[in-house]
Short mmCIF file of C-alpha atoms (C1' of nucleotides) in Angstrom, two decimals:
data_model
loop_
_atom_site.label_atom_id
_atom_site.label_comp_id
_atom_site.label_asym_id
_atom_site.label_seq_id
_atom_site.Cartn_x
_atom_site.Cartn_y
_atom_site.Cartn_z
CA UNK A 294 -37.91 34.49 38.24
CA UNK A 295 -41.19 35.83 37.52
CA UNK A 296 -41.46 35.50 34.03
CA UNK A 297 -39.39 32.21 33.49
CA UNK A 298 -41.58 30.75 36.53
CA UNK A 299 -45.28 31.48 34.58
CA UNK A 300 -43.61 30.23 31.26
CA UNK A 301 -42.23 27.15 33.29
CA UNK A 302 -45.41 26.93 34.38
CA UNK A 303 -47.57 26.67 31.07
CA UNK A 304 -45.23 23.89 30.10
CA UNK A 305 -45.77 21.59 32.71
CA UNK A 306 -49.09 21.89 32.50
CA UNK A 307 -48.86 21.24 28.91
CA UNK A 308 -46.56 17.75 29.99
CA UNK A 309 -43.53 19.22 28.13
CA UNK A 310 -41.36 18.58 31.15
CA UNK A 311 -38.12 18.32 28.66
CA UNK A 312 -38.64 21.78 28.44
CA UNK A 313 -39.60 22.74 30.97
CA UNK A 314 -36.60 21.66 32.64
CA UNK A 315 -34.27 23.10 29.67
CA UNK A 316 -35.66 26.74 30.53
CA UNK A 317 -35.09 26.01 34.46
CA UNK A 318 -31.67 25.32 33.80
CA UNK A 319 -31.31 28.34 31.84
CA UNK A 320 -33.00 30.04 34.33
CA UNK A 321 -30.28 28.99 37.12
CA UNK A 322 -27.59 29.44 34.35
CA UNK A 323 -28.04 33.30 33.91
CA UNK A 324 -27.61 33.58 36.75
CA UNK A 325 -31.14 33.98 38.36
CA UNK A 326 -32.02 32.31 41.44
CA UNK A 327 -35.00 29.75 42.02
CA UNK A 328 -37.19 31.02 44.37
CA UNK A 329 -40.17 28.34 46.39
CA UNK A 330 -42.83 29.06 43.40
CA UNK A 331 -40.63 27.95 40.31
CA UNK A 332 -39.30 24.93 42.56
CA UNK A 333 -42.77 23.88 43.47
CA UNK A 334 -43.95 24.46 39.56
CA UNK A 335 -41.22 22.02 38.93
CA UNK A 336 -41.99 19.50 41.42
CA UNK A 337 -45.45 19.48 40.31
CA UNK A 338 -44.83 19.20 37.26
CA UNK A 339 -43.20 15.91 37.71
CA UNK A 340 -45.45 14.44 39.94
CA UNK A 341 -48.02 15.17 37.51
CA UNK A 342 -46.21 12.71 34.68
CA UNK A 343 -45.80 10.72 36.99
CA UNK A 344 -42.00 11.56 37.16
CA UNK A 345 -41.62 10.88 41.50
CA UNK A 346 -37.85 10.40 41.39
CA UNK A 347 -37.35 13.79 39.45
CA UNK A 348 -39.82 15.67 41.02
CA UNK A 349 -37.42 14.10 44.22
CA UNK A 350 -34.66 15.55 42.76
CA UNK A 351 -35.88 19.27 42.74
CA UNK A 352 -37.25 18.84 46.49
CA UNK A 353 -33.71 18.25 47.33
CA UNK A 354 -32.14 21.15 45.56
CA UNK A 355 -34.57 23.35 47.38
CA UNK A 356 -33.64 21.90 50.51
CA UNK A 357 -30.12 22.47 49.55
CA UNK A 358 -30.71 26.39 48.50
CA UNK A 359 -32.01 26.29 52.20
CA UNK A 360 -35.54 26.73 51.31
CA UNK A 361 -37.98 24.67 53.67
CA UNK A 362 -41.19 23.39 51.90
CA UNK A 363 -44.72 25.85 51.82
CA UNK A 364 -47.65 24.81 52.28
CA UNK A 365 -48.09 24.39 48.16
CA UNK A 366 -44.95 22.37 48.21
CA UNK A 367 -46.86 20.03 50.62
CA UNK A 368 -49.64 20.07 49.17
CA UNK A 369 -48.04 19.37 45.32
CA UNK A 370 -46.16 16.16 47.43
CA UNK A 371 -50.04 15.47 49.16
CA UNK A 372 -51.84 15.25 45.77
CA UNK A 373 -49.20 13.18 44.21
CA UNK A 374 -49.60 10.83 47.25
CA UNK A 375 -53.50 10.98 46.59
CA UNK A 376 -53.45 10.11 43.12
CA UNK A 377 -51.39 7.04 43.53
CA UNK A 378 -53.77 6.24 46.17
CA UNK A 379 -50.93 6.02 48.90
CA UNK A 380 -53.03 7.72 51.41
CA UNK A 381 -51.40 6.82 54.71
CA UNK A 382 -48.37 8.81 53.01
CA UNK A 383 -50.68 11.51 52.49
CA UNK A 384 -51.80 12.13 55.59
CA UNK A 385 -47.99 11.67 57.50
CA UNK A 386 -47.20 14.43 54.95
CA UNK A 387 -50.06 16.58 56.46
CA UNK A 388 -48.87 16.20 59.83
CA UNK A 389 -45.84 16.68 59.20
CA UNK A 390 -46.24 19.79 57.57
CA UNK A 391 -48.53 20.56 60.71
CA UNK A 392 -45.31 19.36 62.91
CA UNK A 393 -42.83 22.07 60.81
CA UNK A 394 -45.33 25.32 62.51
CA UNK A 395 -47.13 25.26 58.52
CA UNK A 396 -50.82 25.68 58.95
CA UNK A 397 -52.92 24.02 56.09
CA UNK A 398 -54.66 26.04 54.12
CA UNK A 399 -58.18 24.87 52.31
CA UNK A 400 -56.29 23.85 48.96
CA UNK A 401 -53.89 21.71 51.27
CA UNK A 402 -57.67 20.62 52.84
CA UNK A 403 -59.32 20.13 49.88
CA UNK A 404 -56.35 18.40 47.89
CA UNK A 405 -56.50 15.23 50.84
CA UNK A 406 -60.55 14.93 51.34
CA UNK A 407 -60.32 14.42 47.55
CA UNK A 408 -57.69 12.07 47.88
CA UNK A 409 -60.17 10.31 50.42
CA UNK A 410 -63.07 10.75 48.34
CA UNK A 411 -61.23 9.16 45.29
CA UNK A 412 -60.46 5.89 47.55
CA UNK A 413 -64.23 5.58 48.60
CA UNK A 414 -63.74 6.75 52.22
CA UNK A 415 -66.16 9.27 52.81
CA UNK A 416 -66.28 8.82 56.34
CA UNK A 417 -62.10 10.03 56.48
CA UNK A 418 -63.53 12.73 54.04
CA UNK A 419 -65.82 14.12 56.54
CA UNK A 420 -63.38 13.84 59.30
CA UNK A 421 -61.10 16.18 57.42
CA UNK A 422 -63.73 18.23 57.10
CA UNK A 423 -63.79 18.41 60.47
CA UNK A 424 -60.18 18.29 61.88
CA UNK A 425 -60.07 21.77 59.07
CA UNK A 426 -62.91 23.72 60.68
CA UNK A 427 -61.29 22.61 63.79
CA UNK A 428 -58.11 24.46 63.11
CA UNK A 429 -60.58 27.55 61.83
CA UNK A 430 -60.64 26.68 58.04
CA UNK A 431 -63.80 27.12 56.27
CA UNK A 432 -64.85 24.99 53.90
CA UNK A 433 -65.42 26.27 50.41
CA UNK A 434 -67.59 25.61 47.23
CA UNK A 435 -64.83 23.34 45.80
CA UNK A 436 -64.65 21.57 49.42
CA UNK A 437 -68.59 21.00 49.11
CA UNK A 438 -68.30 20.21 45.18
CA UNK A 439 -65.41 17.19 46.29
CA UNK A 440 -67.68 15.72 48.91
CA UNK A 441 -70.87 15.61 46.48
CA UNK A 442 -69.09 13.98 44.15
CA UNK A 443 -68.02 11.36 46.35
CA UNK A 444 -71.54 10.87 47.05
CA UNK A 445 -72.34 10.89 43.27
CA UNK A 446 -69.38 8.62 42.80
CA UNK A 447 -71.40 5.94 45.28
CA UNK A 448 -75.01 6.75 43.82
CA UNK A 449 -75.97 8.68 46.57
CA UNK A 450 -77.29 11.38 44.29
CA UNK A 451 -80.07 12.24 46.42
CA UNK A 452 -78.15 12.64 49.32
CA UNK A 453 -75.66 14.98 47.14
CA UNK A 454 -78.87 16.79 46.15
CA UNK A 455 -78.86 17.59 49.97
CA UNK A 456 -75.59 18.63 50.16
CA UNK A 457 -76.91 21.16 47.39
CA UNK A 458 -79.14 22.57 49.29
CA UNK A 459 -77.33 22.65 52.80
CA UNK A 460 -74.48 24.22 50.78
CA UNK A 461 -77.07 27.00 49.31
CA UNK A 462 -78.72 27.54 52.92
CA UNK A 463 -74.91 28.18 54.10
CA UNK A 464 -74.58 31.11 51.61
CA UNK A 465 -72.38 29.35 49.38
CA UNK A 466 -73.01 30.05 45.28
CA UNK A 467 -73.08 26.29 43.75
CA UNK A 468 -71.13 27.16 40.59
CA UNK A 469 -70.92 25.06 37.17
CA UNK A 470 -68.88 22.22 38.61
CA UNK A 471 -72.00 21.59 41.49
CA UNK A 472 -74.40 21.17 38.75
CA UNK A 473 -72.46 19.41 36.52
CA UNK A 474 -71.48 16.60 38.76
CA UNK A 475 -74.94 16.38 39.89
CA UNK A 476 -76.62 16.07 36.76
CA UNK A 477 -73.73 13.97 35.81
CA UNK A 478 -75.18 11.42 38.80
CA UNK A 479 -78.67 11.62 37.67
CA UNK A 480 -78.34 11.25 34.44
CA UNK A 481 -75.59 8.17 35.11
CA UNK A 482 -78.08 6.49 36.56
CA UNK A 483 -81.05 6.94 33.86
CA UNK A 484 -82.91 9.09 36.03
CA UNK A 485 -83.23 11.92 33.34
CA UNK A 486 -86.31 13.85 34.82
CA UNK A 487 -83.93 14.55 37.98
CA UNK A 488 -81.51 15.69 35.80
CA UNK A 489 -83.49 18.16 33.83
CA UNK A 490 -84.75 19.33 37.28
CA UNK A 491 -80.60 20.24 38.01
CA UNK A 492 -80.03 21.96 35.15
CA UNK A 493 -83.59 24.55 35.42
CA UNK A 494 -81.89 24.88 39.07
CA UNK A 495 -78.90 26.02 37.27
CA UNK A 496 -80.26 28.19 34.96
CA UNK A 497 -82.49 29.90 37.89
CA UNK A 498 -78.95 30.24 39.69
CA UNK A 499 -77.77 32.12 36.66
CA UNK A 500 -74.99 29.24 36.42
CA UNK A 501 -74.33 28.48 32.58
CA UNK A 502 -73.97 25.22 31.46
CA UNK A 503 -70.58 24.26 30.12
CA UNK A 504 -68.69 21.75 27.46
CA UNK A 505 -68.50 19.16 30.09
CA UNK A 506 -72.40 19.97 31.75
CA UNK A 507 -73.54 18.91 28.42
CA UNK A 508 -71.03 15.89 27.99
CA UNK A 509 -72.25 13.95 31.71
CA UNK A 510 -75.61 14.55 30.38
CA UNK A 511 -74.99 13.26 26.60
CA UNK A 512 -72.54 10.37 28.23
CA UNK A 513 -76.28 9.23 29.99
CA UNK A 514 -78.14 9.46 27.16
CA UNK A 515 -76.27 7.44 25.22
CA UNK A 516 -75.39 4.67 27.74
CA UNK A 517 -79.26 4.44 28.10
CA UNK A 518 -79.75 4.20 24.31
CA UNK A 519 -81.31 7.77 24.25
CA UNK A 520 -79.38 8.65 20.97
CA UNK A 521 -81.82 11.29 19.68
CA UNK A 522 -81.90 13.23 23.21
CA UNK A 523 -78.10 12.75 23.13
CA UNK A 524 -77.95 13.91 19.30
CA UNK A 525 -80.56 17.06 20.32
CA UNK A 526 -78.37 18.24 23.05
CA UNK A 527 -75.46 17.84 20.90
CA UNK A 528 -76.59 19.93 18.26
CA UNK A 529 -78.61 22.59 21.35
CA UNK A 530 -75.34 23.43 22.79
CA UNK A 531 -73.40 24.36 19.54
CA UNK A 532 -76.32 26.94 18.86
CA UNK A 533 -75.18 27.93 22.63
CA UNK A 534 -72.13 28.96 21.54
CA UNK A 535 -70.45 25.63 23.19
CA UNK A 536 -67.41 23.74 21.28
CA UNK A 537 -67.48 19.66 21.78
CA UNK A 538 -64.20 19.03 22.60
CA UNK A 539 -62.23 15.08 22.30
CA UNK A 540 -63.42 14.02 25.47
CA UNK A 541 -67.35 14.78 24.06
CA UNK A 542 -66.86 12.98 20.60
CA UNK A 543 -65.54 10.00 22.13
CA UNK A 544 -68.31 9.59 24.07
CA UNK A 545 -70.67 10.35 21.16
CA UNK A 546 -68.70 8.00 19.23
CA UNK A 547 -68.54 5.10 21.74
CA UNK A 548 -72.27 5.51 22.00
CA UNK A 549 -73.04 5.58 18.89
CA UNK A 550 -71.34 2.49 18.08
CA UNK A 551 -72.88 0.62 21.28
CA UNK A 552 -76.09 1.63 19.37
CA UNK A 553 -74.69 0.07 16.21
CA UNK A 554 -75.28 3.92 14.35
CA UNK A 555 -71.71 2.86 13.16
CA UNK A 556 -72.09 4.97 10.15
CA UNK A 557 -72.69 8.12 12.02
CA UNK A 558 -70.11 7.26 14.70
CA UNK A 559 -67.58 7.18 11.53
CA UNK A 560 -69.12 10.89 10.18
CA UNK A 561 -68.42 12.19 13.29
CA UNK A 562 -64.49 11.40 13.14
CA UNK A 563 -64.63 13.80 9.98
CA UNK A 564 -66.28 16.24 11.73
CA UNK A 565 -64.39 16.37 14.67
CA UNK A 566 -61.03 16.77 12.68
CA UNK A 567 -63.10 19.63 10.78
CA UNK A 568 -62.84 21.10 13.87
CA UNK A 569 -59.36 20.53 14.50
CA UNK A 570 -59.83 18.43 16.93
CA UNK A 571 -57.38 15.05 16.46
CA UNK A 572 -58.57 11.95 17.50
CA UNK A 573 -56.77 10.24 19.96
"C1'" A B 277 -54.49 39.53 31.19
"C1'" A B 278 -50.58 36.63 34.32
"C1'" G B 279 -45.26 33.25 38.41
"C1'" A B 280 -46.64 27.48 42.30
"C1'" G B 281 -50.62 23.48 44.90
"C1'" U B 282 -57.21 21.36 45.34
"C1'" U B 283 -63.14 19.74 42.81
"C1'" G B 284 -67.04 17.90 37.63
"C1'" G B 285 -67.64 14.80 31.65
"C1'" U B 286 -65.43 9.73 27.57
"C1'" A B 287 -62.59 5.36 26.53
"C1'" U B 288 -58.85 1.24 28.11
"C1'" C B 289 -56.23 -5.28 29.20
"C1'" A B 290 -56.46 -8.39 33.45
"C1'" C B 291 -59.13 -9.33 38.02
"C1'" G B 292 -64.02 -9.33 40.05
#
RNA sequence: AAGAGUUGGUAUCACG
């Protein structure tokens, strides 16, 4: 179960959920038994490709194997309900995972404020936040990284800059995500000094920058018509050591065509596929 | 350097 379950598990997060299934059926057909991790990997997986009536299908064969649902099993069925944006669903499925004796943990925590956060409701966000350290769970970095992006996400940047510094006066270590989504808001918004201010604070916290640091920055230099700053940092971060990836030329490429630098936009489809990286 | 679930970057019709 082991083995097939991590291999099952690299395919659905690759999408390949026709094989993935094929190698949980041989899986079942040798003879070896599905425990709760390779059915949740399963039901994830579906949810994920947006495959709900599958995914379905493999809840109810765990039910039938007599397995009841963990906590990851809720929380898989949570997220899926989050992502859709169905969050009165989401939260039934939290109580009633509270109802079955299963305590949440701070994924099942974090998984629904982010579901919040995603709709806009930072005030449900924050009562999460408290119903959890209610019932004695702490938040974490990625718990304080999902609430200052919601801020971000409203142009609250200073305020998320708070969060920053509540979360460092805590003794919590802001890690590459915090920095990124926070110079991501800055620099969204033009205000490039701020920005520059996030990233020393990054370096001082020994935090290296990473593909997508550099791409929220570039992405706001170009939709402010910075090109050369966006071009500099472009070029800075290879010298770094840091591949561009697709998500990173498009956004060169879209801004260098809002720019009308169509030529250069087109040179950099040849030099993306240089780096065997296909456009999509 | 190992089996499951949560957070950050681009683009996309219509509506607004």
């Amino acid at each position: 179960v082991f083995v097939y379950t991590s291999f099952i598990s690299k395919l659905c997060k690759d999408s390949d959920m026709q094989k993935a299934s094929t190698i949980f059926n041989e899986m079942t057909a040798s003879g070896i038994l599905p425990d709760s991790f390779a059915y949740t990997t399963m039901i994830d997986g579906y949810c994920k490709v947006r495959k709900i009536s599958k995914a379905l299908q493999y809840l109810g064969r765990m039910l039938k194997d007599g397995m009841e649902p963990s906590v990851a099993t809720y929380t898989t069925l949570i997220n899926s309900n989050c992502r859709i944006g169905d969050m009165e669903v989401a939260q039934r499925l939290l109580e009633k995972m509270i109802g079955k004796g299963l305590l949440p943990d701070i994924v099942a925590y974090n998984t629904i404020i982010n579901g919040y956060k995603n709709k806009g409701d930072l005030q449900k966000a924050y009562e999460l936040l408290d119903m959890m350290k209610s019932f004695g769970v702490s938040p974490d970095i990625v718990t304080y990284n999902t609430i200052i992006h919601g801020l971000v996400m409203k142009g609250y940047v200073a305020e998320a800059n708070d969060m920053l510094d509540e979360l460092i006066r805590r003794g919590f270590s802001p890690d590459v995500v915090t920095f990124s989504t926070i110079i991501g808001g800055y620099s969204n918004k033009g205000q490039f000094a701020e920005a520059f201010l996030m990233w020393c604070q990054m370096s001082d916290c020994n935090v290296r920058p990473d593909v997508i640091t550099c791409s929220a920055l570039i992405s706001g230099f170009c939709r402010a018509h910075r090109i050369d700053e966006a071009r500099a940092l472009f070029q800075k971060m290879q010298g770094f050591g840091l591949n561009p990836d697709l998500i990173l030329y498009n956004t060169l490429i879209h801004g260098f065509c809002r720019s009308g630098y169509m030529e250069e936009a087109y040179h950099l489809i040849t030099l993306m596929i240089e780096d065997g990286i296909v456009p999509d």
